[in-house]
XYZ file of C-alpha atoms in Angstrom:
369
model
C 1.895 73.720 10.590
C -0.863 74.985 11.646
C -2.071 79.215 11.397
C -4.071 80.814 13.356
C -5.437 83.550 12.607
C -7.364 85.995 15.362
C -10.100 88.583 14.222
C -10.018 90.430 16.680
C -13.341 92.709 17.779
C -15.448 90.679 19.040
C -12.896 88.624 20.098
C -10.368 90.038 21.678
C -11.933 93.524 22.294
C -15.410 94.238 23.224
C -17.386 95.980 19.373
C -19.066 98.387 21.484
C -16.986 101.340 21.117
C -16.063 101.078 17.782
C -19.906 101.191 17.227
C -20.151 103.814 19.651
C -18.342 106.087 16.954
C -19.187 105.059 14.553
C -22.645 106.200 15.321
C -21.441 109.748 17.045
C -19.385 110.055 12.912
C -22.670 109.967 11.669
C -24.557 112.163 13.618
C -21.177 114.539 13.678
C -22.116 115.037 9.897
C -25.419 115.361 10.132
C -25.469 118.181 13.348
C -22.693 119.880 13.138
C -21.786 123.384 11.783
C -19.397 121.727 9.174
C -21.537 119.194 7.719
C -25.453 119.525 7.424
C -25.853 121.573 10.862
C -28.938 120.574 11.100
C -30.751 122.445 14.059
C -32.336 120.267 16.020
C -29.857 118.399 18.275
C -27.285 120.439 19.057
C -23.031 119.266 18.322
C -20.736 118.681 21.102
C -17.700 117.082 21.055
C -17.620 114.776 24.923
C -20.280 113.393 25.519
C -21.633 111.069 28.750
C -21.865 107.493 28.142
C -25.985 107.509 28.547
C -25.989 110.173 25.802
C -23.385 108.198 23.267
C -25.950 105.604 23.815
C -29.140 107.514 22.893
C -27.291 108.898 19.597
C -26.366 104.904 18.280
C -29.755 104.341 19.497
C -31.487 106.621 16.476
C -28.704 106.414 14.196
C -29.126 103.016 14.486
C -32.116 102.292 15.392
C -31.515 100.116 18.337
C -28.625 97.940 16.498
C -31.056 97.088 14.472
C -29.151 98.639 11.333
C -26.081 96.890 12.482
C -27.257 93.289 13.096
C -28.105 93.332 9.021
C -24.990 94.909 8.196
C -23.501 91.783 10.037
C -25.942 89.166 8.729
C -24.891 90.097 4.628
C -21.276 89.782 5.633
C -20.033 94.149 6.271
C -17.582 93.562 8.228
C -16.408 97.578 8.230
C -17.268 99.763 10.441
C -16.244 102.836 8.095
C -18.529 101.020 5.672
C -21.279 101.232 7.756
C -21.119 104.240 9.116
C -21.377 104.982 5.073
C -24.214 103.462 4.394
C -25.732 104.443 6.852
C -24.998 108.096 6.193
C -25.574 107.656 2.317
C -29.482 107.203 3.132
C -30.502 109.475 5.320
C -28.714 112.141 2.944
C -30.084 111.121 0.448
C -33.477 111.244 2.263
C -32.842 114.325 3.830
C -31.472 115.933 0.021
C -35.532 114.657 -1.569
C -37.273 115.494 1.143
C -35.907 119.604 0.992
C -36.591 119.096 -3.216
C -32.670 119.291 -4.223
C -32.167 119.574 -7.418
C -28.646 117.415 -7.030
C -28.440 118.518 -11.466
C -27.518 122.046 -9.802
C -25.202 121.603 -6.464
C -22.217 119.484 -6.017
C -23.488 117.729 -3.086
C -19.782 115.800 -2.498
C -20.073 119.555 -0.598
C -21.605 118.282 2.094
C -21.907 121.623 4.273
C -23.309 123.771 1.163
C -25.633 121.455 0.589
C -26.671 121.370 4.293
C -27.742 125.251 3.385
C -29.956 124.447 1.393
C -32.389 121.981 3.439
C -35.198 122.840 4.296
C -36.241 122.324 8.434
C -36.284 118.442 7.996
C -36.142 116.020 10.900
C -34.154 112.698 10.353
C -36.027 109.980 9.776
C -33.699 106.827 11.307
C -35.900 104.463 9.792
C -34.949 105.118 6.161
C -31.358 103.214 6.565
C -33.347 100.399 8.220
C -35.967 100.012 5.206
C -32.958 100.547 2.398
C -31.548 97.636 4.003
C -35.049 95.880 4.239
C -35.580 96.172 0.520
C -33.677 93.996 -0.994
C -31.311 90.267 -0.237
C -28.831 91.963 -0.383
C -25.156 91.001 0.490
C -21.557 92.793 0.880
C -20.880 92.830 -2.178
C -23.233 94.404 -4.165
C -24.682 96.688 -1.584
C -22.037 99.397 -2.456
C -24.472 99.365 -6.095
C -27.414 99.316 -4.682
C -27.152 102.703 -2.657
C -25.938 104.005 -5.924
C -28.871 102.973 -7.336
C -30.990 104.013 -4.544
C -29.346 107.195 -5.003
C -30.980 107.010 -8.872
C -34.088 106.092 -7.668
C -34.714 108.734 -5.158
C -32.564 112.436 -5.862
C -32.112 111.680 -9.784
C -28.572 111.439 -9.362
C -26.376 110.986 -12.906
C -23.052 110.827 -10.783
C -22.997 107.781 -9.175
C -19.019 108.469 -7.901
C -20.539 111.456 -4.851
C -21.779 107.956 -3.527
C -18.572 105.290 -4.497
C -16.552 104.097 -1.964
C -13.570 105.900 -1.594
C -15.855 108.855 -2.581
C -15.930 111.898 -0.910
C -18.771 111.241 0.951
C -17.389 107.915 1.764
C -14.333 109.993 2.721
C -15.448 112.074 4.766
C -16.252 109.717 7.404
C -13.453 107.995 7.358
C -12.084 111.186 8.797
C -14.913 111.569 10.866
C -14.507 108.362 12.334
C -10.869 108.561 13.555
C -10.271 112.137 15.030
C -13.190 109.929 17.124
C -11.372 107.166 18.288
C -7.799 108.812 18.053
C -9.064 111.748 19.679
C -7.410 115.544 18.123
C -4.177 114.930 18.774
C -3.680 111.727 17.205
C -5.742 111.544 14.342
C -2.563 113.235 11.948
C -1.001 110.376 12.647
C -3.477 108.028 10.884
C -4.977 110.263 7.877
C -2.271 113.387 7.211
C -4.872 115.055 8.189
C -4.662 117.907 11.004
C -7.688 117.942 13.547
C -11.376 119.668 12.821
C -12.492 119.631 16.141
C -10.046 120.265 18.524
C -10.679 118.256 22.162
C -11.668 115.499 21.330
C -10.364 112.673 24.321
C -10.217 109.491 21.360
C -11.691 106.282 22.401
C -8.117 104.094 22.122
C -7.514 104.490 24.973
C -10.651 103.604 26.247
C -10.869 99.891 25.270
C -12.999 97.087 26.615
C -11.244 92.996 26.409
C -13.900 90.699 25.847
C -12.082 88.164 28.201
C -8.368 89.484 30.933
C -5.687 90.241 28.117
C -3.263 88.422 30.351
C -5.176 84.594 30.557
C -5.735 85.609 26.697
C -1.746 86.664 25.901
C -1.015 83.184 28.215
C -2.599 81.438 25.858
C -1.708 82.048 22.647
C 1.966 81.967 24.498
C 0.660 77.562 24.734
C -0.634 77.369 21.189
C 2.683 79.043 20.066
C 5.332 77.041 22.551
C 3.646 73.811 20.469
C 4.345 74.348 17.560
C 1.734 76.702 16.508
C 1.997 80.028 14.408
C -0.473 82.716 14.987
C -1.475 86.156 13.283
C -4.297 88.392 13.107
C -6.269 89.693 10.152
C -8.487 92.778 11.477
C -10.928 95.346 9.563
C -9.585 97.508 12.159
C -6.530 100.065 10.899
C -3.035 99.014 12.413
C -2.775 102.063 14.829
C -5.686 100.821 16.238
C -4.630 97.378 16.602
C -1.214 98.794 17.723
C -2.038 100.979 20.701
C -3.681 98.284 22.397
C -1.601 95.072 21.299
C 1.417 97.660 23.085
C -0.632 98.148 25.940
C -0.849 94.395 27.026
C 2.665 93.447 25.101
C 0.245 91.794 22.530
C 3.323 92.294 20.123
C 6.169 90.274 21.832
C 3.717 86.700 20.313
C 2.324 88.375 17.045
C 5.254 88.948 14.522
C 4.705 91.698 12.479
C 4.169 90.778 8.948
C 1.230 88.520 10.570
C -0.873 91.471 11.304
C -2.613 92.108 9.000
C -4.966 95.181 9.512
C -7.617 97.307 7.309
C -4.466 99.984 6.405
C -2.601 96.561 4.435
C -5.987 96.650 2.702
C -6.520 100.102 2.054
C -2.702 99.519 0.691
C -3.635 96.735 -1.726
C -6.579 98.512 -3.219
C -4.575 101.271 -4.505
C -2.229 99.418 -6.098
C -3.269 99.519 -10.003
C -4.931 96.236 -11.899
C -6.580 96.261 -8.120
C -10.193 96.852 -9.006
C -11.913 94.584 -6.348
C -12.659 95.659 -2.521
C -10.673 93.456 -0.145
C -11.876 94.321 2.361
C -14.085 90.424 5.218
C -15.608 89.328 3.546
C -13.054 89.334 1.006
C -10.143 86.881 2.443
C -7.148 89.113 1.426
C -6.502 90.503 5.029
C -6.401 86.624 6.224
C -4.597 85.215 3.401
C -1.613 88.024 4.003
C -0.792 87.129 7.135
C -1.163 83.579 6.167
C 1.802 84.701 4.184
C 3.290 86.951 6.093
C 3.238 89.766 4.180
C 4.898 88.268 1.480
C 4.912 90.438 -1.861
C 5.607 87.252 -3.863
C 2.296 86.156 -3.046
C 0.046 89.668 -3.137
C -1.981 87.829 -6.536
C -2.889 85.153 -4.968
C -3.964 87.915 -1.474
C -5.891 89.616 -3.873
C -7.309 86.298 -6.077
C -8.697 84.588 -2.717
C -6.082 81.219 -3.534
C -4.505 79.359 -0.340
C -1.169 77.996 -1.974
C 0.580 77.148 1.003
C -0.222 73.822 2.246
C -0.734 74.709 5.602
C -3.601 73.908 8.392
C -5.407 76.806 8.980
C -7.550 77.677 12.207
C -9.723 81.237 11.627
C -11.066 82.586 14.781
C -13.831 85.096 13.598
C -17.107 86.333 15.769
C -18.950 86.818 12.474
C -20.635 85.844 9.312
C -18.047 87.925 7.756
C -15.116 85.828 9.233
C -16.561 82.273 8.181
C -16.839 83.389 4.115
C -13.254 84.406 4.557
C -12.183 80.447 5.807
C -14.666 79.062 3.559
C -12.889 80.700 0.728
C -9.899 79.573 1.814
C -9.791 75.661 3.155
C -9.859 77.211 6.395
C -11.255 75.957 9.715
C -13.993 78.074 11.471
C -14.201 78.755 14.706
C -16.960 81.081 16.134
C -16.592 82.799 19.413
C -20.376 83.737 20.888
C -19.028 87.289 21.854
C -19.685 90.116 19.057
C -22.634 92.758 18.672
C -25.648 89.504 19.285
C -23.597 87.347 21.330
C -25.863 83.879 21.272
C -28.334 84.968 19.230
C -26.101 84.988 16.055
C -25.678 80.572 16.838
C -28.456 79.972 14.003
C -27.049 81.864 11.496
C -23.533 80.178 12.075
C -25.358 76.623 12.214
C -27.415 77.785 9.011
C -23.677 77.666 7.126
C -22.897 74.787 9.242
C -19.910 75.576 11.091
C -19.867 73.516 14.492
C -17.694 74.904 16.478
C -18.504 77.354 18.410
C -17.342 79.482 21.907
C -18.181 80.992 24.630
C -14.552 83.262 24.388
C -11.848 82.592 22.242
C -10.011 81.195 25.870
C -11.983 77.636 24.719
C -10.295 77.529 20.872
C -7.047 76.511 22.664
C -8.770 72.732 22.994
C -9.853 72.938 19.537
C -6.816 73.981 18.113
C -4.276 71.921 19.588
C -6.774 68.441 19.901
C -6.196 69.444 15.328
C -2.684 70.327 15.373
C -1.386 67.492 17.960
C -3.494 65.112 15.612
């Protein structure tokens, strides 16, 4: 049997709003009176598209930061905004001369009250990312070492994955993305800021969803199994899918998201990050959420015997495919568009398409062999 597993952002849906929301979360943690409360810019809960463009251009240095993250295989928006904010935060503490031995720097608001009148220098993030040949697996430990070097931090847990700074950034992302009225359904926490409309209802499909759905139906009719593995949380995945009736073609146990990854990382004995480029989400969809294959998925073992295609826009998706012996088809509809072609070519990728619709011919040609 042939199984085709699709990424979502950069394949079905545009990544642009996710990156906008990541920038807004960092911006809020810098300028909101609830957090660092820096004075240079006024925090709001509603921005024009032009203002959002300006914020993103500043926070991510005209997307250079995002492109560097993508090339190293970092695929989670939660992780991208966490690393970005952390580097900025570390340098603000350093320039203000705060003695971190005497302060709980996980209390961002209290630290904000101690900061000198200092401007944010967003170039610190690019400089940090240029310091070493980081990968998705090494950047988190390098961030902690960076904190030790820059501010003499002795408690590395503050900048741990899923630590207090990461958790704050994740919550702010969810509040911006889902909106004030729906954030509790995802996080279990009430909204801090009332009136955020949420970007979940402002999704942009890369190709008309009706055309994508028709293609998926043709694959199913040809005997192909389909599934999804995405860095989005489950709620953010299912809302646009339900809006376009995609769950009429995808089986629930073939849809794996960041929510399933987080749950798996919380299982006793699991001590590694399972986010892409770890292939856990792809394997979990391949195995149909079968608990008897949980350890196989965690340990990157493909024991299915199926012919597998992975469809993605990023280096992280390629690494997932490579890890499980799947054929990889790259869509050129991600952050950098066709500019990513040389990077894929260097990895030996031969199947690259202008949109997900063009994957059908490649899949069926192989399926009918």
